[in-house]
GROMACS .gro file of C-alpha atoms in nm:
model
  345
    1UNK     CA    1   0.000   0.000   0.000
    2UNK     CA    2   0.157   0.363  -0.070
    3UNK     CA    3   0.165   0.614   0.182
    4UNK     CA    4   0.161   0.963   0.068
    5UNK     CA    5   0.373   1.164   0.284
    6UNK     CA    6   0.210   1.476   0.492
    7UNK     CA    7   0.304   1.802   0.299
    8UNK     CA    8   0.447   1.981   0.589
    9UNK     CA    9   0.722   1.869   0.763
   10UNK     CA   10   0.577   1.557   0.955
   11UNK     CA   11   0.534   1.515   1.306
   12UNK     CA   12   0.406   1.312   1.593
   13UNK     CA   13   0.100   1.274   1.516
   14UNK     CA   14   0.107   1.211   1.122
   15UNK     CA   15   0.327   0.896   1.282
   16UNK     CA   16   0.032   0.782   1.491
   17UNK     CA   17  -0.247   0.829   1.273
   18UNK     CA   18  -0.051   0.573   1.002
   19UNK     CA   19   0.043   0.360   1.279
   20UNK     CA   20  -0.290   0.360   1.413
   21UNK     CA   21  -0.221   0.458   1.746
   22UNK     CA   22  -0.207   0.696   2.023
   23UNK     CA   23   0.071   1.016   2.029
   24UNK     CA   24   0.187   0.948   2.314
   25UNK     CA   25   0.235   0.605   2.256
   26UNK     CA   26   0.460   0.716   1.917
   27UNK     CA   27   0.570   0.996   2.167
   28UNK     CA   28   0.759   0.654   2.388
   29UNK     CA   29   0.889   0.473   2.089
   30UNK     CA   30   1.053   0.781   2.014
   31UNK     CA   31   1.218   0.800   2.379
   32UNK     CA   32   1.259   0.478   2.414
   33UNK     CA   33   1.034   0.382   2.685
   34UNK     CA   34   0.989   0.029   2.808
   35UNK     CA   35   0.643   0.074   2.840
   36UNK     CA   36   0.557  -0.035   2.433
   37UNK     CA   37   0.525  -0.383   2.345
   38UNK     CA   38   0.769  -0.461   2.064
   39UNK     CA   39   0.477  -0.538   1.774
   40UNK     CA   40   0.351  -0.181   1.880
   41UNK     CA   41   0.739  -0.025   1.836
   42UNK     CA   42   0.820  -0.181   1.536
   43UNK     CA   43   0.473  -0.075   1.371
   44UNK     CA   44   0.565   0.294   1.480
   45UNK     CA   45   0.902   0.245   1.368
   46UNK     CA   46   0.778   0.142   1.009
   47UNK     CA   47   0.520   0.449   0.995
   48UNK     CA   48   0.809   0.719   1.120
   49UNK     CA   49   1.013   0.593   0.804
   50UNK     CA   50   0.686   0.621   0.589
   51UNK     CA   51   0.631   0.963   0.661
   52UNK     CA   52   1.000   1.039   0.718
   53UNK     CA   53   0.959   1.154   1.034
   54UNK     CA   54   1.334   1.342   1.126
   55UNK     CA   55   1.358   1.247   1.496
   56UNK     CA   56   1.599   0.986   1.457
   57UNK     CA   57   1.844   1.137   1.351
   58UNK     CA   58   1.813   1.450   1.613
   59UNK     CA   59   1.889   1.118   1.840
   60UNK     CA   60   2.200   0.988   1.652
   61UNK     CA   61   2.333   1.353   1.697
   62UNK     CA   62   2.323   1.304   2.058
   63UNK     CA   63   2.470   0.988   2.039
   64UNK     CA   64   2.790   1.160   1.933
   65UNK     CA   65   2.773   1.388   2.209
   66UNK     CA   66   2.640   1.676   1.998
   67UNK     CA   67   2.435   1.861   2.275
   68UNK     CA   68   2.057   1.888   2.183
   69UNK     CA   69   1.768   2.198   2.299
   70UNK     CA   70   1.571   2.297   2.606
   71UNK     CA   71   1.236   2.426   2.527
   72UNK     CA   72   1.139   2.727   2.770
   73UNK     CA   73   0.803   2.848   2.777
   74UNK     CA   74   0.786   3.206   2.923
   75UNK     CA   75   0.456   3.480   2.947
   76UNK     CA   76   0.679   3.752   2.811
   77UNK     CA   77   0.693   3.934   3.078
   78UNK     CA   78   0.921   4.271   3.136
   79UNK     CA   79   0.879   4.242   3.500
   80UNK     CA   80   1.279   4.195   3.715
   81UNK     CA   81   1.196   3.879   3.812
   82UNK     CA   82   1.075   3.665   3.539
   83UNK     CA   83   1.327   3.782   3.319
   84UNK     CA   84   1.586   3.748   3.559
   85UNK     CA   85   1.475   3.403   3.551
   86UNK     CA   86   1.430   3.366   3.204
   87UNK     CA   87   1.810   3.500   3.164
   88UNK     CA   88   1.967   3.245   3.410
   89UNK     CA   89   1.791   2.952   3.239
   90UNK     CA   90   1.952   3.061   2.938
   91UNK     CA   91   2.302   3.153   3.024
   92UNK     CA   92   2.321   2.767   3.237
   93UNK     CA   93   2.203   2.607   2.947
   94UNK     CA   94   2.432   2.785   2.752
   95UNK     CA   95   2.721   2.698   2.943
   96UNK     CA   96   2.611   2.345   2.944
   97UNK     CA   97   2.616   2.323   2.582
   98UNK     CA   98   2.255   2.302   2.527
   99UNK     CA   99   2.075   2.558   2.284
  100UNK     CA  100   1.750   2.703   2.382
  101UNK     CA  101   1.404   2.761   2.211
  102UNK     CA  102   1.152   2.987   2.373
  103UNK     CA  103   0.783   3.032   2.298
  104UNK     CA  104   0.575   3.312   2.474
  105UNK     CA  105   0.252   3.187   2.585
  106UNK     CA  106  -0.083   3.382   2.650
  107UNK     CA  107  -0.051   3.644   2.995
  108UNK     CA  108  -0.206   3.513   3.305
  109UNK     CA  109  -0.360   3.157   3.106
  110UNK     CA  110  -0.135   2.956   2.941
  111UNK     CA  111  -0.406   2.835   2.703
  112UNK     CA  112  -0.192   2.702   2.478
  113UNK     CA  113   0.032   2.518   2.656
  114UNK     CA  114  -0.016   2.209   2.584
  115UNK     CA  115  -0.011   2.253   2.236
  116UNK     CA  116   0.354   2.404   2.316
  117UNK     CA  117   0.440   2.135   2.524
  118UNK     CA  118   0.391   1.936   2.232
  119UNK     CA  119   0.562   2.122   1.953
  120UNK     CA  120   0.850   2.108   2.208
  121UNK     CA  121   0.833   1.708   2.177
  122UNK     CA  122   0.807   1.760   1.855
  123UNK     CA  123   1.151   1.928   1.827
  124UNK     CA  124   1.350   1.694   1.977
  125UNK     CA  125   1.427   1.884   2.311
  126UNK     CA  126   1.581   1.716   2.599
  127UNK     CA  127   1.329   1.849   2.854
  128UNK     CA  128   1.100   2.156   2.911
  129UNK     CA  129   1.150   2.462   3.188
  130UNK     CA  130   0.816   2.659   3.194
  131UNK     CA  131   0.827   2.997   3.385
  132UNK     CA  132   0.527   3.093   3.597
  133UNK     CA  133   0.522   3.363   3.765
  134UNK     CA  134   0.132   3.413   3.800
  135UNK     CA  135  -0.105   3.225   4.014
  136UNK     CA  136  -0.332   3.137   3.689
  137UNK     CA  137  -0.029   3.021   3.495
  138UNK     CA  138   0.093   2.805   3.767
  139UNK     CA  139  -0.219   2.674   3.819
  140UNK     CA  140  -0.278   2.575   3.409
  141UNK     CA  141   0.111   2.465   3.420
  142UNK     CA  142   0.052   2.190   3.700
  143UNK     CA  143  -0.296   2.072   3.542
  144UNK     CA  144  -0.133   2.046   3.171
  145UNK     CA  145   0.247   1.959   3.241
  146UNK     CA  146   0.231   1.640   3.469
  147UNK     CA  147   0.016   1.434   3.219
  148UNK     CA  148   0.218   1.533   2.909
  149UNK     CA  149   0.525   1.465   3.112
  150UNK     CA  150   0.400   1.137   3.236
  151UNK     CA  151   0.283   1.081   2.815
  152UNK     CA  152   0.559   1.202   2.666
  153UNK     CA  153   0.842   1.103   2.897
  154UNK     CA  154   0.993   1.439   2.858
  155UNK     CA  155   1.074   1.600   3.182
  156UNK     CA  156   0.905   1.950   3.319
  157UNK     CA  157   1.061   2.173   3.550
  158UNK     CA  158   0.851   2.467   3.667
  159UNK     CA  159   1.044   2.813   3.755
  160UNK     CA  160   0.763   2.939   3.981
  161UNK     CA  161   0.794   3.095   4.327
  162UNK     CA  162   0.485   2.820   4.481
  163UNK     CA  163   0.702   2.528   4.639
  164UNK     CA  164   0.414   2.296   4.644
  165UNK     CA  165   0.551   1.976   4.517
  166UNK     CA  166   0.318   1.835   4.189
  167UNK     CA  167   0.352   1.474   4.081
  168UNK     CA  168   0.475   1.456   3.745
  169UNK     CA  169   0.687   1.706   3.730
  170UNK     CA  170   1.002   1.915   3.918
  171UNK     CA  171   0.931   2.256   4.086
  172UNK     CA  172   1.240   2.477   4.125
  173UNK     CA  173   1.160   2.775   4.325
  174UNK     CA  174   1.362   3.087   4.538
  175UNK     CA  175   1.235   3.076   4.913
  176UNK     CA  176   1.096   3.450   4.838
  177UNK     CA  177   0.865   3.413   5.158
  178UNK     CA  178   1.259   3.395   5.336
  179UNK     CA  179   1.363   3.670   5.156
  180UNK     CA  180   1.048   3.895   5.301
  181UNK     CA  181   1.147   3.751   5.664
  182UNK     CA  182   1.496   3.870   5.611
  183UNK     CA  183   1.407   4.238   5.523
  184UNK     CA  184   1.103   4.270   5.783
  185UNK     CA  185   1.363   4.098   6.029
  186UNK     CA  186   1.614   4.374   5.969
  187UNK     CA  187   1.400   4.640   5.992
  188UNK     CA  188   1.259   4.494   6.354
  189UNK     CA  189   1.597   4.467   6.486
  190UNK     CA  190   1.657   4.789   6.402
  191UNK     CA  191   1.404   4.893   6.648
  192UNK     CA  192   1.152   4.951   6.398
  193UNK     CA  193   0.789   4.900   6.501
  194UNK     CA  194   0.559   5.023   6.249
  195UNK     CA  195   0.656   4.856   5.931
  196UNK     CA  196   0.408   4.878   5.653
  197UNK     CA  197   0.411   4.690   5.318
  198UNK     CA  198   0.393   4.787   5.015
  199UNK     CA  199   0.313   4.512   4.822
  200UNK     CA  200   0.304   4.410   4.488
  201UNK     CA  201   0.036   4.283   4.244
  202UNK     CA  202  -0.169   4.012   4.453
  203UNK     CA  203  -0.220   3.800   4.105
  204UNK     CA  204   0.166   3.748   4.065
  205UNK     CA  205   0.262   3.471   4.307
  206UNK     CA  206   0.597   3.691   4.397
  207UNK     CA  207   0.333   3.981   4.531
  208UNK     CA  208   0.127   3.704   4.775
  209UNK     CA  209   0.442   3.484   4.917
  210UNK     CA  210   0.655   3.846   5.007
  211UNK     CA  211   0.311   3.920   5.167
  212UNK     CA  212   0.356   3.641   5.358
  213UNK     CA  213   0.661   3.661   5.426
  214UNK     CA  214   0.607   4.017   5.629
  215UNK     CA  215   0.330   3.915   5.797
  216UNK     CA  216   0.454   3.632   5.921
  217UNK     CA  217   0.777   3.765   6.038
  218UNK     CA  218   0.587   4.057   6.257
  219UNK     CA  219   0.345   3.812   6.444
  220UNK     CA  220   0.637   3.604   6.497
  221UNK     CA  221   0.808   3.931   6.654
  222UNK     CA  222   0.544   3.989   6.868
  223UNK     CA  223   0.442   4.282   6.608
  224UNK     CA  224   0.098   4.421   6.460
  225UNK     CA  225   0.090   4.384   6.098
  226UNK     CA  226  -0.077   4.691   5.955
  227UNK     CA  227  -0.283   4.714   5.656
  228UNK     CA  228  -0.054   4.674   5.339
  229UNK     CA  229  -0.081   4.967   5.051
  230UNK     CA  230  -0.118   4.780   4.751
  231UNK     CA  231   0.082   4.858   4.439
  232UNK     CA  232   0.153   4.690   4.084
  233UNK     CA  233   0.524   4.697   4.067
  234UNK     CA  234   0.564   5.032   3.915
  235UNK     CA  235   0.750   5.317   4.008
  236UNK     CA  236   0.450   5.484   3.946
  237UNK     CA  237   0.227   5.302   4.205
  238UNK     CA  238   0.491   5.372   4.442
  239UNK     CA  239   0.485   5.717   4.431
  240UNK     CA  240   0.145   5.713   4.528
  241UNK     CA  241   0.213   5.496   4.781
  242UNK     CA  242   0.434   5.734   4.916
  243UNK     CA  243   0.242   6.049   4.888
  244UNK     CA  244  -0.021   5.837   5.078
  245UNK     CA  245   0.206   5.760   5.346
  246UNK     CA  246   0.254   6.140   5.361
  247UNK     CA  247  -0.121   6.229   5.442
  248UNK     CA  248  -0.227   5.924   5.668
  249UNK     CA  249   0.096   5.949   5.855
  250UNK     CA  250   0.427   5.859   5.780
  251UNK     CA  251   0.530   5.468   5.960
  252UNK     CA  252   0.879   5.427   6.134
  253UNK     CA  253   0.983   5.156   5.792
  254UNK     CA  254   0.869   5.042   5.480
  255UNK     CA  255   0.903   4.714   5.297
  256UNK     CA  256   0.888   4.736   4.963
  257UNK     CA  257   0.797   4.474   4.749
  258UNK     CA  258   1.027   4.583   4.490
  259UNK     CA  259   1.336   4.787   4.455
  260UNK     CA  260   1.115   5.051   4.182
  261UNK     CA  261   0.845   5.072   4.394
  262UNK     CA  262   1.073   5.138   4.671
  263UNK     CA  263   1.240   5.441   4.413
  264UNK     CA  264   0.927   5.590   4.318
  265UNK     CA  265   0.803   5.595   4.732
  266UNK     CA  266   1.163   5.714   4.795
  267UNK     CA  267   1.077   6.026   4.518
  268UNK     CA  268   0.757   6.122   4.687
  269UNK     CA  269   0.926   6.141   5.005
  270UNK     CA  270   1.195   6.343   4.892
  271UNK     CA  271   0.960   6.612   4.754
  272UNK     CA  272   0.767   6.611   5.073
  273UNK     CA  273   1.084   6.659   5.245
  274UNK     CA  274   1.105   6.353   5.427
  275UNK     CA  275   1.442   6.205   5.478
  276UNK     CA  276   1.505   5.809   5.383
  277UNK     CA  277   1.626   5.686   5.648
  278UNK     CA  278   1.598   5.907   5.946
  279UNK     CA  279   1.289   5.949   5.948
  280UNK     CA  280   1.184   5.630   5.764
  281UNK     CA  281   1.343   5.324   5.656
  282UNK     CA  282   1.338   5.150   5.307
  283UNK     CA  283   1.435   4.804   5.234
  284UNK     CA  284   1.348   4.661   4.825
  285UNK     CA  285   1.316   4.302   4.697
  286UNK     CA  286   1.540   4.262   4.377
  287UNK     CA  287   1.847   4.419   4.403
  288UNK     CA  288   1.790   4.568   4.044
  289UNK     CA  289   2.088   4.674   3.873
  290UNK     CA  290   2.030   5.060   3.953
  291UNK     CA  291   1.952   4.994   4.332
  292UNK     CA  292   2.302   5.085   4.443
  293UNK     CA  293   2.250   5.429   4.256
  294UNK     CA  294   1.934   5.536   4.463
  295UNK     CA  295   2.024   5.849   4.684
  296UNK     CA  296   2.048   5.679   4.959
  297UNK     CA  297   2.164   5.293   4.823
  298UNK     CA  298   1.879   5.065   4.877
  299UNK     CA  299   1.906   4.815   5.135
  300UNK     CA  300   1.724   4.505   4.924
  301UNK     CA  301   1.671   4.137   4.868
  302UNK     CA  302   1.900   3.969   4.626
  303UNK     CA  303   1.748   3.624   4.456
  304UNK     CA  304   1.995   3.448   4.297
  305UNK     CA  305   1.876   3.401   3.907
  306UNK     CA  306   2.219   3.225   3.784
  307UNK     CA  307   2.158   2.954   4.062
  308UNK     CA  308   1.811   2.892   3.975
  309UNK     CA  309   1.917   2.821   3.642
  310UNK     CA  310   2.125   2.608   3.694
  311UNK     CA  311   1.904   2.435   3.965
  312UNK     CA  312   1.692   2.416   3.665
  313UNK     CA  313   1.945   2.228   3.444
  314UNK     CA  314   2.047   2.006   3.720
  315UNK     CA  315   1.678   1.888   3.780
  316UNK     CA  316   1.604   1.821   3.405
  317UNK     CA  317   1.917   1.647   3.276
  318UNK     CA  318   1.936   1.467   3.593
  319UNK     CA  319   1.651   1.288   3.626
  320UNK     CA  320   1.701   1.208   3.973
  321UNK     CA  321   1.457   1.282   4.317
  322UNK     CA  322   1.729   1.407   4.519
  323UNK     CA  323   1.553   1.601   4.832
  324UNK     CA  324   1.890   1.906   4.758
  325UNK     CA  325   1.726   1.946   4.399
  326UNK     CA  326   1.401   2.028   4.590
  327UNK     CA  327   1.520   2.231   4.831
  328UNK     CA  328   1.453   2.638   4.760
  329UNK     CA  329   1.703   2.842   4.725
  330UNK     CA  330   1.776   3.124   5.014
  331UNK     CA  331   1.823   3.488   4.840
  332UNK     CA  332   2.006   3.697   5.083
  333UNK     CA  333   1.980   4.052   5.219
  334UNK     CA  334   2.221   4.297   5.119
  335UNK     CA  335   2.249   4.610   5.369
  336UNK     CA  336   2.284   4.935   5.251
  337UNK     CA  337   2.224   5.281   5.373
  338UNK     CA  338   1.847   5.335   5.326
  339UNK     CA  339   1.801   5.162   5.667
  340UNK     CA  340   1.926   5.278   6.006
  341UNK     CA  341   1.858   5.201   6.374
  342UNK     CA  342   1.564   5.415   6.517
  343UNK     CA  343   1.650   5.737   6.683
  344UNK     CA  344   1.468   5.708   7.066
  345UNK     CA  345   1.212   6.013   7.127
   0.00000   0.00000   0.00000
């Protein structure tokens, strides 16, 4: 019988439909799973050189130690964080010898993901990193990835700052909750006892755990917490966070959720004449490039983006459960001189 071959370049499922069976059963021929009785495998095999289907020699490239892709699926954001992310992913596999291909999914959903997931299998990549910063893209990422994973055999890390573990696949995370501890903690023993927050966007899962993080680290130190001002992680929304401050009365620190929010509180303060940190102490989350070049240097929260990516690495090439892999990683505080001890009245 002839087989006409697909038009496009064929793929996965072009294989399965002549085979007359599932992807993701084509999907563990193709990575050699165990799981495929051998009349199945060599019935795939036959329909992937029907349709001269390419993946097999993507493999024999590896064989000979030529290094193959990571596929890393991002929301495009702008924001420090996710691109901060997005840039140590890259520069570890980089340095591992791995190229990377990125797709940009749909802002807060991830609708498509598991069409990307797929096009990624499709590729020949040696595993999958998906960034999720948001709540809702987290929440799509551990519905879609662990059954495409489990399917597909590739492995899924998620970059997200929610440590829940999800069967299926890896989470590698930055203990960001630790990070707000550290700053409220400095502030507090610093004698300190008003302490606001001014947090960031409550749908970005950075915002809620550094949230947390404050909140828990006053009632641990025997502290109210007051009412946080909300912002959205611009310089902008800090401003007016700041000339708020100014009207309702001005607390003895701040913790900002993020060094430009800090800078554009740190502007409407300076107008108003009030002096960072004599009269009120400012610590960030970041440590963006410029935060050293505030007037005064910001005191922030450094996360470590060139560990997590290569946390990231570790986890997917690996393909081992060790409980370090799992483990979050600590950012650290970095004091500078937009915090100071309180002056007694």
């Amino acid at each position: 019988m002839l087989i006409s071959k697909p038009s496009k370049r064929p793929g996965l499922r072009d294989v399965a439909k002549i085979a007359g069976c599932s992807y993701q059963t084509v999907s563990r021929v193709v990575n050699d799973d165990a799981r495929v009785s051998e009349e199945t495998r060599e019935r795939v095999l036959a329909a992937i050189e029907a349709v001269g289907y390419r993946r097999n020699a993507a493999a024999r490239a590896l064989v000979t130690s030529r290094p193959g892709a990571i596929g890393v699926v991002s929301d495009g954001s702008w924001r420090y964080g996710p691109m901060g992310a997005l840039h140590g992913v890259e520069e570890a596999a980089r340095n591992a010898g791995h190229s990377v291909l990125l797709t940009v999914q749909e802002r807060d959903a991830f609708k498509s993901l598991e069409a990307t997931l797929h096009r990624f299998a499709d590729a020949f990549v040696d595993g999958i990193v998906v960034i999720a910063p948001l709540r809702a893209e987290a929440k799509t990422t551990r519905e879609v990835a662990a059954s495409f994973s489990w399917a597909s055999g590739l492995p899924v890390v998620m970059l997200t700052p929610d440590p829940r573990p999800t069967p299926g696949i890896r989470v590698v995370t930055e203990d960001q909750k630790f990070g707000a501890r550290l700053a409220t903690r400095h502030l507090v023993r610093l004698g300190h006892q008003h302490i606001v927050h001014l947090a960031g966007n409550q749908k970005w899962l950075d915002g809620s755990v550094r949230l947390e993080g404050w909140r828990e680290e006053l009632l641990s130190s025997g502290l109210p917490a007051p009412e946080p001002i909300f912002g959205d992680w611009t310089g902008q929304s800090g401003y007016h966070a700041g000339v708020r401050m100014i009207k309702e009365g001005l607390p003895d620190a701040v913790f900002a959720a993020s060094d430009l929010m800090a800078l554009g509180m740190m502007r409407a303060f300076s107008e108003a004449g009030v002096r960072v940190p004599e009269d009120v102490s400012v610590v960030g989350f970041d440590d963006h490039e410029f935060a050293r070049q505030f007037f005064p240097p910001l005191t922030t929260v450094r996360q470590d983006f060139k560990a997590l990516g290569l946390r990231c690495l570790k986890v997917l090439l690996s393909g081992s459960d060790d409980d370090h892999l799992s483990e979050p990683i600590r950012p650290r505080l970095l004091v500078r001189l937009s915090t100071c001890r309180k002056a007694r009245p």
